[in-house]
XYZ file of C-alpha atoms in Angstrom:
664
model
C 11.429 35.546 193.242
C 14.565 36.929 194.891
C 12.441 39.055 197.233
C 10.526 35.966 198.324
C 13.748 34.014 198.947
C 15.217 36.956 200.851
C 12.050 37.164 202.944
C 11.715 33.450 203.750
C 15.073 31.856 202.969
C 17.268 33.036 205.862
C 16.388 30.175 208.289
C 17.561 27.650 205.693
C 20.960 29.227 205.008
C 22.902 26.657 207.151
C 21.215 23.766 205.320
C 21.980 25.415 201.997
C 25.655 25.790 202.927
C 25.851 22.086 203.822
C 24.132 21.233 200.526
C 26.602 23.503 198.694
C 29.602 21.666 200.197
C 28.070 18.308 199.251
C 27.407 19.530 195.711
C 31.002 20.720 195.278
C 32.277 17.362 196.562
C 29.961 15.447 194.242
C 30.934 17.544 191.213
C 34.643 17.039 191.964
C 34.162 13.272 192.192
C 32.162 13.008 188.982
C 34.547 15.225 187.013
C 37.386 12.838 187.817
C 35.634 9.797 186.292
C 36.212 10.508 182.529
C 39.956 10.962 183.142
C 40.085 7.667 185.019
C 38.263 5.955 182.155
C 40.734 7.540 179.741
C 43.602 6.135 181.841
C 42.119 2.647 181.693
C 41.884 2.821 177.876
C 45.118 4.654 177.069
C 47.358 3.355 179.860
C 45.772 0.166 181.117
C 44.961 -1.273 177.674
C 46.975 0.569 175.017
C 50.151 0.923 177.155
C 49.920 -2.439 179.022
C 49.535 -0.626 182.345
C 52.822 1.286 181.932
C 52.001 4.868 182.911
C 55.494 6.422 182.764
C 58.004 6.565 179.889
C 60.986 6.066 182.209
C 61.460 2.401 183.216
C 61.559 1.530 186.919
C 63.966 -1.399 186.276
C 66.788 -1.748 183.717
C 69.171 -4.471 182.689
C 72.881 -3.712 183.009
C 73.304 -3.608 179.241
C 70.457 -1.151 178.748
C 71.725 0.952 181.645
C 75.119 1.211 179.989
C 73.656 2.035 176.582
C 71.611 4.864 178.082
C 74.613 6.191 180.026
C 76.721 6.322 176.844
C 73.962 8.146 174.925
C 73.328 10.828 177.565
C 74.782 14.347 177.260
C 77.647 15.098 179.646
C 75.635 17.470 181.866
C 73.083 14.716 182.589
C 75.587 11.895 183.058
C 76.339 12.695 186.734
C 72.626 12.856 187.605
C 72.064 9.531 185.857
C 74.821 7.855 187.872
C 73.032 8.796 191.134
C 69.597 8.262 189.598
C 66.678 7.402 191.852
C 63.432 6.646 189.978
C 61.419 8.651 192.499
C 63.619 11.770 192.218
C 64.428 12.620 188.610
C 64.517 15.920 186.773
C 62.227 16.566 183.831
C 65.229 17.065 181.547
C 66.737 13.683 182.432
C 63.337 12.020 182.145
C 62.800 13.410 178.651
C 66.346 12.452 177.627
C 65.874 8.822 178.774
C 62.512 8.667 176.945
C 64.093 9.909 173.682
C 66.992 7.476 173.994
C 64.922 4.330 174.618
C 62.526 5.364 171.807
C 65.567 5.513 169.520
C 66.620 2.031 170.715
C 63.170 0.747 169.679
C 62.875 2.570 166.360
C 66.498 3.038 165.326
C 66.092 6.719 164.381
C 65.863 9.845 166.573
C 63.453 11.783 164.327
C 59.722 11.410 165.276
C 56.952 13.381 166.997
C 56.304 13.369 170.794
C 53.301 11.000 170.564
C 55.332 8.483 168.584
C 58.239 8.943 171.003
C 55.991 8.044 173.943
C 54.544 5.039 172.124
C 58.002 3.703 171.189
C 59.348 4.302 174.702
C 56.435 2.336 176.240
C 56.970 -0.489 173.748
C 60.683 -0.652 174.624
C 59.923 -0.625 178.378
C 57.459 -3.533 177.915
C 60.158 -5.520 176.084
C 62.721 -4.631 178.748
C 60.398 -5.806 181.542
C 59.735 -9.037 179.675
C 63.471 -9.645 179.299
C 63.875 -9.075 183.042
C 61.207 -11.734 183.757
C 58.495 -9.295 184.956
C 54.911 -10.484 184.353
C 53.704 -7.625 182.149
C 50.188 -9.092 181.773
C 49.757 -9.197 185.563
C 51.037 -5.611 185.795
C 48.496 -4.573 183.180
C 45.603 -6.249 185.047
C 46.747 -4.714 188.326
C 46.576 -1.254 186.783
C 43.151 -1.829 185.263
C 41.747 -3.283 188.502
C 43.205 -0.592 190.741
C 41.947 2.242 188.520
C 38.572 0.540 188.085
C 38.242 0.024 191.852
C 39.003 3.693 192.404
C 36.283 4.622 189.889
C 33.725 2.378 191.606
C 34.643 3.826 195.008
C 34.242 7.371 193.715
C 30.870 6.441 192.195
C 29.607 5.053 195.524
C 30.830 8.159 197.371
C 29.152 10.337 194.732
C 25.868 8.428 195.126
C 26.014 8.786 198.926
C 26.723 12.497 198.526
C 23.810 12.855 196.101
C 21.448 11.146 198.562
C 22.556 13.383 201.436
C 22.298 16.467 199.273
C 18.850 15.374 198.032
C 17.738 15.090 201.654
C 18.998 18.616 202.326
C 17.279 20.080 199.273
C 13.994 18.383 200.207
C 14.204 19.806 203.716
C 14.885 23.272 202.326
C 12.061 23.124 199.752
C 9.399 21.687 202.063
C 10.430 23.925 204.963
C 10.318 26.995 202.737
C 6.842 26.009 201.461
C 5.643 25.471 205.038
C 6.876 28.902 206.127
C 5.318 30.607 203.108
C 1.942 28.953 203.739
C 2.119 29.914 207.420
C 2.991 33.496 206.519
C 0.122 33.733 204.013
C -2.361 32.318 206.520
C -1.162 34.577 209.340
C -1.235 37.607 207.051
C -4.757 36.859 205.806
C -6.079 36.295 209.332
C -4.815 39.789 210.205
C -6.498 41.378 207.195
C -9.279 43.776 207.948
C -12.321 43.772 205.697
C -10.812 46.337 203.322
C -7.602 44.359 202.823
C -9.492 41.087 202.482
C -11.726 42.503 199.760
C -8.682 42.979 197.493
C -8.439 39.224 196.972
C -11.154 36.700 196.247
C -11.363 33.638 198.465
C -10.641 31.424 195.462
C -7.505 33.443 194.663
C -6.275 33.233 198.265
C -6.745 29.454 198.201
C -4.828 29.169 194.911
C -2.006 31.342 196.216
C -1.770 29.263 199.403
C -1.695 25.947 197.549
C -0.848 25.942 193.855
C 1.423 28.997 193.913
C 3.326 27.734 196.949
C 3.660 24.334 195.268
C 5.329 25.981 192.253
C 7.904 27.557 194.580
C 8.467 24.246 196.378
C 8.981 22.317 193.142
C 11.422 24.909 191.837
C 13.440 24.988 195.068
C 13.610 21.173 195.303
C 15.321 21.115 191.917
C 17.129 24.446 192.047
C 19.074 23.721 195.243
C 20.567 20.670 193.543
C 21.070 22.093 190.076
C 21.821 25.818 190.367
C 25.071 25.035 192.209
C 25.877 21.603 190.777
C 25.361 22.338 187.072
C 27.620 25.421 186.824
C 30.411 23.554 188.634
C 30.029 20.607 186.264
C 29.835 22.875 183.218
C 32.870 24.988 184.153
C 34.852 21.934 185.267
C 33.924 20.109 182.071
C 34.981 23.061 179.914
C 38.370 23.278 181.684
C 38.900 19.549 181.266
C 37.912 19.698 177.589
C 40.322 22.538 176.936
C 43.040 20.447 178.584
C 42.168 17.460 176.390
C 41.956 18.988 172.926
C 41.342 22.699 172.402
C 40.823 22.177 168.669
C 37.336 20.775 169.351
C 36.286 23.438 171.873
C 34.182 25.142 169.189
C 31.902 22.089 169.196
C 31.090 22.715 172.867
C 30.495 26.400 172.189
C 28.115 25.533 169.371
C 26.148 23.061 171.544
C 25.912 25.455 174.503
C 24.882 28.362 172.260
C 22.091 26.259 170.734
C 20.753 25.302 174.190
C 20.888 28.890 175.482
C 19.012 30.122 172.391
C 16.297 27.514 172.964
C 15.987 28.482 176.637
C 15.635 32.203 175.826
C 12.913 31.481 173.275
C 11.054 29.350 175.833
C 11.168 32.113 178.464
C 9.991 34.787 176.033
C 7.050 32.672 174.875
C 6.042 31.010 178.161
C 6.206 33.800 180.762
C 3.000 35.609 179.656
C 1.202 32.269 179.343
C 2.138 31.223 182.892
C 0.704 34.482 184.239
C -2.539 33.796 182.364
C -2.568 30.205 183.610
C -2.403 31.142 187.302
C -5.271 33.572 186.802
C -7.315 30.828 185.118
C -6.655 28.501 188.062
C -8.135 31.232 190.281
C -11.242 31.295 188.074
C -11.619 27.506 188.114
C -11.409 27.524 191.901
C -13.908 30.383 192.046
C -16.488 28.646 189.848
C -15.942 25.334 191.667
C -16.375 26.956 195.069
C -19.520 28.800 193.983
C -20.949 25.623 192.503
C -20.345 23.608 195.660
C -21.522 26.202 198.162
C -24.567 27.138 196.046
C -25.602 23.615 195.108
C -29.045 23.966 196.709
C -29.771 27.193 194.820
C -28.555 25.609 191.579
C -30.910 22.663 192.059
C -33.802 24.898 193.111
C -33.518 26.944 189.902
C -32.726 23.840 187.810
C -29.558 25.479 186.373
C -27.240 22.477 186.551
C -26.595 22.603 182.798
C -25.854 26.329 182.918
C -23.347 25.851 185.755
C -21.772 22.885 183.943
C -21.347 25.036 180.822
C -19.938 27.871 182.930
C -17.390 25.548 184.522
C -16.542 23.973 181.171
C -15.846 27.433 179.767
C -13.176 28.387 182.305
C -11.874 24.815 182.469
C -11.440 24.675 178.688
C -9.498 27.956 178.726
C -7.228 26.513 181.403
C -6.833 23.322 179.381
C -5.832 25.202 176.225
C -3.246 27.276 178.085
C -1.873 24.251 179.945
C -1.778 22.238 176.707
C 0.161 24.986 174.931
C 2.733 25.106 177.746
C 2.886 21.305 177.925
C 3.612 21.080 174.204
C 6.241 23.770 174.535
C 7.833 21.864 177.425
C 7.569 18.560 175.544
C 9.819 20.005 172.832
C 12.589 20.381 175.401
C 13.898 16.813 175.464
C 13.795 16.177 171.683
C 15.624 19.459 171.009
C 18.275 18.748 173.657
C 18.659 15.137 172.451
C 19.102 16.391 168.874
C 21.762 18.859 169.997
C 23.569 16.134 171.959
C 23.384 13.735 169.025
C 24.903 16.193 166.564
C 27.526 17.146 169.164
C 28.619 13.489 169.496
C 28.763 13.102 165.730
C 30.996 16.159 165.397
C 33.283 15.009 168.198
C 33.707 11.513 166.734
C 34.190 12.903 163.219
C 36.848 15.403 164.244
C 38.385 13.150 166.906
C 38.787 10.240 164.460
C 40.917 12.417 162.218
C 43.067 13.486 165.178
C 43.515 9.868 166.280
C 44.491 8.835 162.762
C 47.018 11.662 162.628
C 48.437 10.664 166.019
C 47.434 13.880 167.736
C 44.774 12.338 169.983
C 44.540 9.059 171.881
C 41.365 6.969 171.915
C 41.013 7.385 175.674
C 41.378 11.161 175.354
C 38.552 11.237 172.830
C 36.406 9.152 175.175
C 37.184 11.599 177.973
C 36.344 14.494 175.646
C 32.952 12.939 174.865
C 32.362 12.313 178.583
C 33.157 15.910 179.536
C 31.077 17.179 176.626
C 28.091 15.213 177.936
C 28.713 16.699 181.382
C 28.642 20.189 179.898
C 25.548 19.620 177.756
C 23.654 17.863 180.548
C 24.592 20.643 182.951
C 23.041 23.198 180.646
C 20.057 20.873 180.177
C 19.514 20.770 183.936
C 19.841 24.539 184.111
C 17.336 24.734 181.272
C 14.869 22.708 183.350
C 15.207 25.166 186.218
C 14.984 28.174 183.916
C 11.889 26.723 182.235
C 10.251 26.354 185.656
C 11.355 29.833 186.648
C 8.716 31.890 184.753
C 5.779 30.102 186.400
C 7.469 30.130 189.815
C 8.224 33.849 189.389
C 4.576 34.551 188.620
C 3.611 32.508 191.695
C 6.166 34.316 193.866
C 4.858 37.719 192.757
C 1.296 36.652 193.597
C 2.425 35.489 197.045
C 4.352 38.689 197.698
C 1.232 40.697 196.777
C -0.372 39.197 199.888
C 2.709 39.569 202.087
C 3.257 43.189 201.005
C -0.375 44.220 201.370
C -0.439 47.164 203.733
C -2.897 46.725 206.541
C -5.156 49.761 206.638
C -5.932 49.004 210.289
C -2.712 48.968 212.317
C -1.782 49.097 215.974
C -0.491 52.472 217.220
C 3.151 52.872 218.155
C 2.227 53.883 221.706
C -1.038 52.038 222.447
C -3.331 53.008 225.289
C -4.825 50.413 227.588
C -8.601 50.141 227.632
C -10.100 49.900 231.166
C -11.730 46.495 231.402
C -14.152 47.264 234.212
C -16.787 48.681 231.842
C -17.675 48.762 228.178
C -19.268 52.104 227.340
C -19.175 52.746 223.578
C -19.388 56.283 222.216
C -19.546 57.490 218.615
C -18.513 61.118 218.092
C -19.287 62.642 214.682
C -18.153 59.487 212.891
C -17.915 59.307 209.091
C -16.990 56.204 207.144
C -16.406 55.531 203.460
C -15.550 52.205 201.808
C -12.318 52.116 199.794
C -13.006 53.228 196.239
C -16.536 54.413 197.034
C -17.693 57.800 195.792
C -19.614 58.745 198.933
C -19.844 58.042 202.646
C -21.528 54.918 203.952
C -21.920 56.652 207.327
C -22.118 60.377 208.011
C -21.944 62.272 211.316
C -22.870 59.350 213.596
C -23.065 60.272 217.278
C -24.532 58.251 220.166
C -23.483 56.487 223.369
C -24.150 52.848 224.291
C -23.908 52.513 228.067
C -22.903 49.589 230.222
C -25.843 47.524 231.459
C -28.105 48.818 228.699
C -29.241 47.511 225.360
C -28.720 49.764 222.352
C -30.507 48.704 219.185
C -29.717 49.788 215.633
C -32.410 49.565 212.965
C -32.817 50.805 209.453
C -33.663 49.754 205.942
C -31.376 47.542 203.872
C -28.179 49.425 202.995
C -28.627 51.998 205.726
C -25.124 51.228 207.120
C -25.995 49.178 210.209
C -23.298 46.506 209.735
C -20.713 49.099 208.698
C -21.407 50.976 211.930
C -20.905 48.040 214.298
C -17.812 46.927 212.340
C -16.093 50.142 213.424
C -16.168 49.084 217.089
C -13.792 46.073 216.831
C -11.877 47.928 214.072
C -12.797 45.653 211.190
C -12.726 49.035 209.454
C -11.458 52.399 210.642
C -13.619 55.481 210.507
C -12.607 58.155 208.013
C -13.588 60.953 210.404
C -14.669 61.326 213.996
C -13.961 59.036 216.944
C -15.170 55.688 218.253
C -14.465 55.522 222.004
C -14.581 52.619 224.429
C -14.379 53.637 228.068
C -13.074 57.010 226.891
C -10.242 55.516 224.791
C -10.221 55.967 221.026
C -10.212 52.501 219.447
C -7.472 53.720 217.073
C -5.200 54.257 220.086
C -5.669 50.708 221.454
C -4.033 47.453 220.416
C -6.377 45.399 218.274
C -5.784 42.290 220.400
C -6.764 44.055 223.641
C -9.722 45.744 221.949
C -11.152 42.484 220.645
C -10.672 40.772 223.997
C -13.481 42.904 225.478
C -15.709 42.781 222.369
C -17.929 39.805 221.576
C -19.143 39.816 217.976
C -21.906 37.661 216.482
C -21.970 38.202 212.687
C -24.975 38.160 210.380
C -23.950 34.821 208.902
C -23.459 32.276 211.656
C -20.227 30.438 210.887
C -19.161 27.271 212.680
C -15.814 25.523 212.366
C -15.295 21.828 211.750
C -14.904 20.037 215.075
C -17.453 19.528 217.827
C -20.124 21.606 219.529
C -17.760 21.907 222.488
C -14.821 23.122 220.412
C -17.013 25.740 218.736
C -18.425 27.140 221.991
C -14.974 27.113 223.608
C -13.420 28.702 220.522
C -12.633 31.947 222.376
C -9.997 30.331 224.599
C -8.814 27.374 226.641
C -9.804 29.123 229.886
C -13.514 28.422 229.229
C -14.539 25.503 231.453
C -17.433 23.086 230.993
C -19.669 25.007 233.391
C -19.234 28.236 231.435
C -19.821 26.342 228.193
C -23.114 24.851 229.419
C -24.229 28.184 230.859
C -23.574 29.909 227.531
C -25.500 27.209 225.670
C -28.385 27.585 228.102
C -28.573 31.374 227.680
C -28.401 30.951 223.882
C -31.354 28.536 224.073
C -29.210 25.742 222.629
C -28.997 23.367 225.565
C -32.180 21.515 224.654
C -31.181 20.539 221.122
C -27.585 19.839 222.218
C -28.778 17.342 224.822
C -30.865 15.624 222.160
C -27.725 14.889 220.161
C -26.334 11.337 220.677
C -22.956 12.694 221.791
C -24.166 15.937 223.348
C -21.440 18.569 223.365
C -19.097 16.049 221.685
C -21.324 15.914 218.596
C -19.362 16.512 215.391
C -19.878 19.749 213.484
C -19.216 19.666 209.744
C -17.339 22.416 207.941
C -19.460 25.560 208.044
C -21.976 23.863 210.347
C -23.826 22.334 207.406
C -25.068 19.385 209.498
C -27.163 21.610 211.798
C -30.069 23.916 210.986
C -29.735 27.664 210.469
C -31.354 28.414 213.824
C -29.055 25.975 215.610
C -26.044 27.557 213.930
C -27.145 30.978 215.140
C -27.653 29.775 218.700
C -24.247 28.063 218.780
C -22.665 31.205 217.353
C -24.335 33.283 220.089
C -23.268 30.754 222.744
C -19.680 31.039 221.504
C -19.745 34.787 222.111
C -21.474 34.508 225.501
C -18.875 31.948 226.655
C -16.180 34.520 225.941
C -17.790 36.780 228.573
C -16.893 40.095 226.928
C -17.762 43.563 228.177
C -19.364 44.568 224.875
C -21.754 42.353 222.931
C -22.462 43.075 219.277
C -25.314 41.100 217.722
C -25.389 41.911 214.008
C -28.854 40.701 212.964
C -28.054 37.461 214.788
C -31.663 36.413 215.571
C -33.042 36.301 212.026
C -33.118 32.496 211.785
C -34.884 32.048 215.138
C -38.602 31.606 215.535
C -40.454 34.267 217.545
C -40.707 32.116 220.654
C -36.987 31.255 220.726
C -36.127 34.852 219.868
C -38.135 36.133 222.829
C -36.708 33.548 225.228
C -33.168 34.271 224.073
C -33.549 38.049 224.523
C -35.077 37.562 227.947
C -32.230 35.257 229.009
C -29.600 37.684 227.742
C -31.131 40.660 229.560
C -31.461 38.593 232.738
C -28.033 36.949 232.769
C -25.898 39.639 231.163
C -26.357 42.782 233.246
C -22.856 44.216 233.507
C -22.117 44.445 229.789
C -23.018 46.724 226.907
C -25.430 45.194 224.379
C -25.513 46.529 220.825
C -28.087 44.760 218.678
C -28.629 45.181 214.946
C -32.039 43.808 214.040
C -34.757 43.828 211.414
C -37.547 42.700 213.724
C -39.158 45.417 215.791
C -40.218 42.791 218.338
C -36.546 42.007 218.922
C -35.557 45.541 219.907
C -38.693 47.348 221.073
C -37.679 46.874 224.723
C -34.192 48.299 224.159
C -33.035 51.165 226.362
C -32.049 53.107 223.247
C -32.820 52.619 219.575
C -30.709 54.245 216.859
C -32.508 54.621 213.526
C -30.324 54.846 210.420
C -31.343 55.990 206.969
C -28.849 56.295 204.127
C -25.964 56.320 206.587
C -27.317 59.024 208.880
C -28.956 58.940 212.299
C -32.560 60.016 211.751
C -33.929 58.917 215.100
C -32.760 58.168 218.597
C -34.781 57.110 221.642
C -37.029 54.389 223.016
C -39.579 52.452 221.018
C -42.459 54.645 222.245
C -40.565 57.867 221.604
C -39.593 56.895 218.070
C -43.151 55.966 217.182
C -44.056 59.526 218.005
C -41.186 61.463 216.459
C -39.457 59.287 213.790
C -41.325 58.572 210.565
C -38.664 56.100 209.303
C -38.957 53.988 212.432
C -42.737 54.216 212.393
C -42.878 52.960 208.807
C -40.591 50.021 209.647
C -42.665 49.176 212.719
C -46.009 49.409 210.890
C -44.687 47.124 208.114
C -44.206 44.390 210.714
C -46.835 44.998 213.415
C -50.442 46.085 213.402
C -51.600 49.400 214.831
C -53.160 47.519 217.715
C -49.862 45.780 218.495
C -48.078 49.103 218.290
C -50.686 50.811 220.441
C -51.377 53.574 217.954
């Protein structure tokens, strides 16, 4: 979790500092409220608003009585006495004297001394004609107004701080999602195969949401709660240290509960995130394979399969929900017993004169601050295990080493030609026991068509994937215009390569946006020309909106052949120097296939064409045909040459065409 915050949290440090200042201000304001309430009870009500045991006004008789009772060393100070400037010794002496006037005896405890002194001062003020009741109400109203003002300031501070924490949490989530998406888009095929699509979706959504929810609360609580707890403890110790053990007992109980929750829940949260991956996986497979499911009449089987993983997720989530539901009752029980203990012990102290009612109220208030602070921390800590699991899953993506990387000193690829040369190339998939390709050597020249054929699993797709560096060869060299593709920047390399994959994929948008996907520099004329070469102009013009016709996600609202033609048009519009067609004509009928190949050979003369195909008709006119078998080149030449000297090619050709068509 800390690694993730260190990685993504730096841009939000200024906002966090502002939030920290607001939290400190809010905590300071709220910690002052119990003391103010105590003052209202003990001073405003119990002491008639008289908050000092030295009177501000005295009658002449009382002044003389005090002067006679003072020790000699305080007499001179008393003669020049100003109420504002008075020593502590003189203040205490006056308090003791006027308490004696009220009680008649000098022997009593400090609390009783204060009470008697206040009672005498009230009588003295009454004798002087001062409205004591009005003075009492003034004190209560002024203190109460101060409390209300502090509450409003605290609320305003909480709102501002809540705004800051929301900005931090949502901004952090946005940056994490962006980083995940950017990282995944840079994955090569080997890196991408480490994670399932369903897992990547879960990590980009649910896992990021766990981080966002934690941060939204943590920014407010992780700073605020410790300040409140520490401040409350200091205030409690200043009120009555004899009851501090009650606070220690309450806090210890909460901490024990939190530790038990973490120990029990952390493994379950890890299991839960994995189950969410599985639910997404089964859901995605069910939605994308709905036609196959219906064709094989396996709806019940798929429903049972989904119910299986969904039920496991439900059981895990229910266990964690029940564990979390115990939080509030346990905390409420602890708070209830804490209040009972405070009242029980405090009542005895009040009866013995060692504690004022207002002080006990303040003690209860600060105790609630402390307990609630630990409760809020408990909420964060209880969210922490799941967020930590989520953070680790996110960092797995961020820390994934890209097996295909740009060189430190890249070489520029000449863009005036696109000759592709394979020199003794070997390739092995990660974790595989043997090579997928072995000792591949051939040259695909500019202005010529090079075809690659072979049985299923011969390594045709793996071979063409080495050109744009979707994978890197494990031995040998792949050269473009004499430059090793490993020595070129991937961005520059892929600018001159146009790739049409086996599975034609369209993006949600319009026909226009899909054909112009390669860049904003493609104008309408180039778009229409590409569509014409790809034999797609006719069906596009039949659409009500033409090139503005909407394309659904994955191109599901057009046929397979139309998807292939739009995918080919997208590559042609890019105008690359090297075209790679990886079995891209399989969904086309023979007539469209022939027309498309003829248009490509006619219109695209200054580029290198590399075509992977299953149909012999598609590639029999190629300038060079490479025949693969079990990852090795077993034939190289023209169609006529291979029929004479390559048995593998001859068998493939005879399985598709008659001897008459082959001319043998």
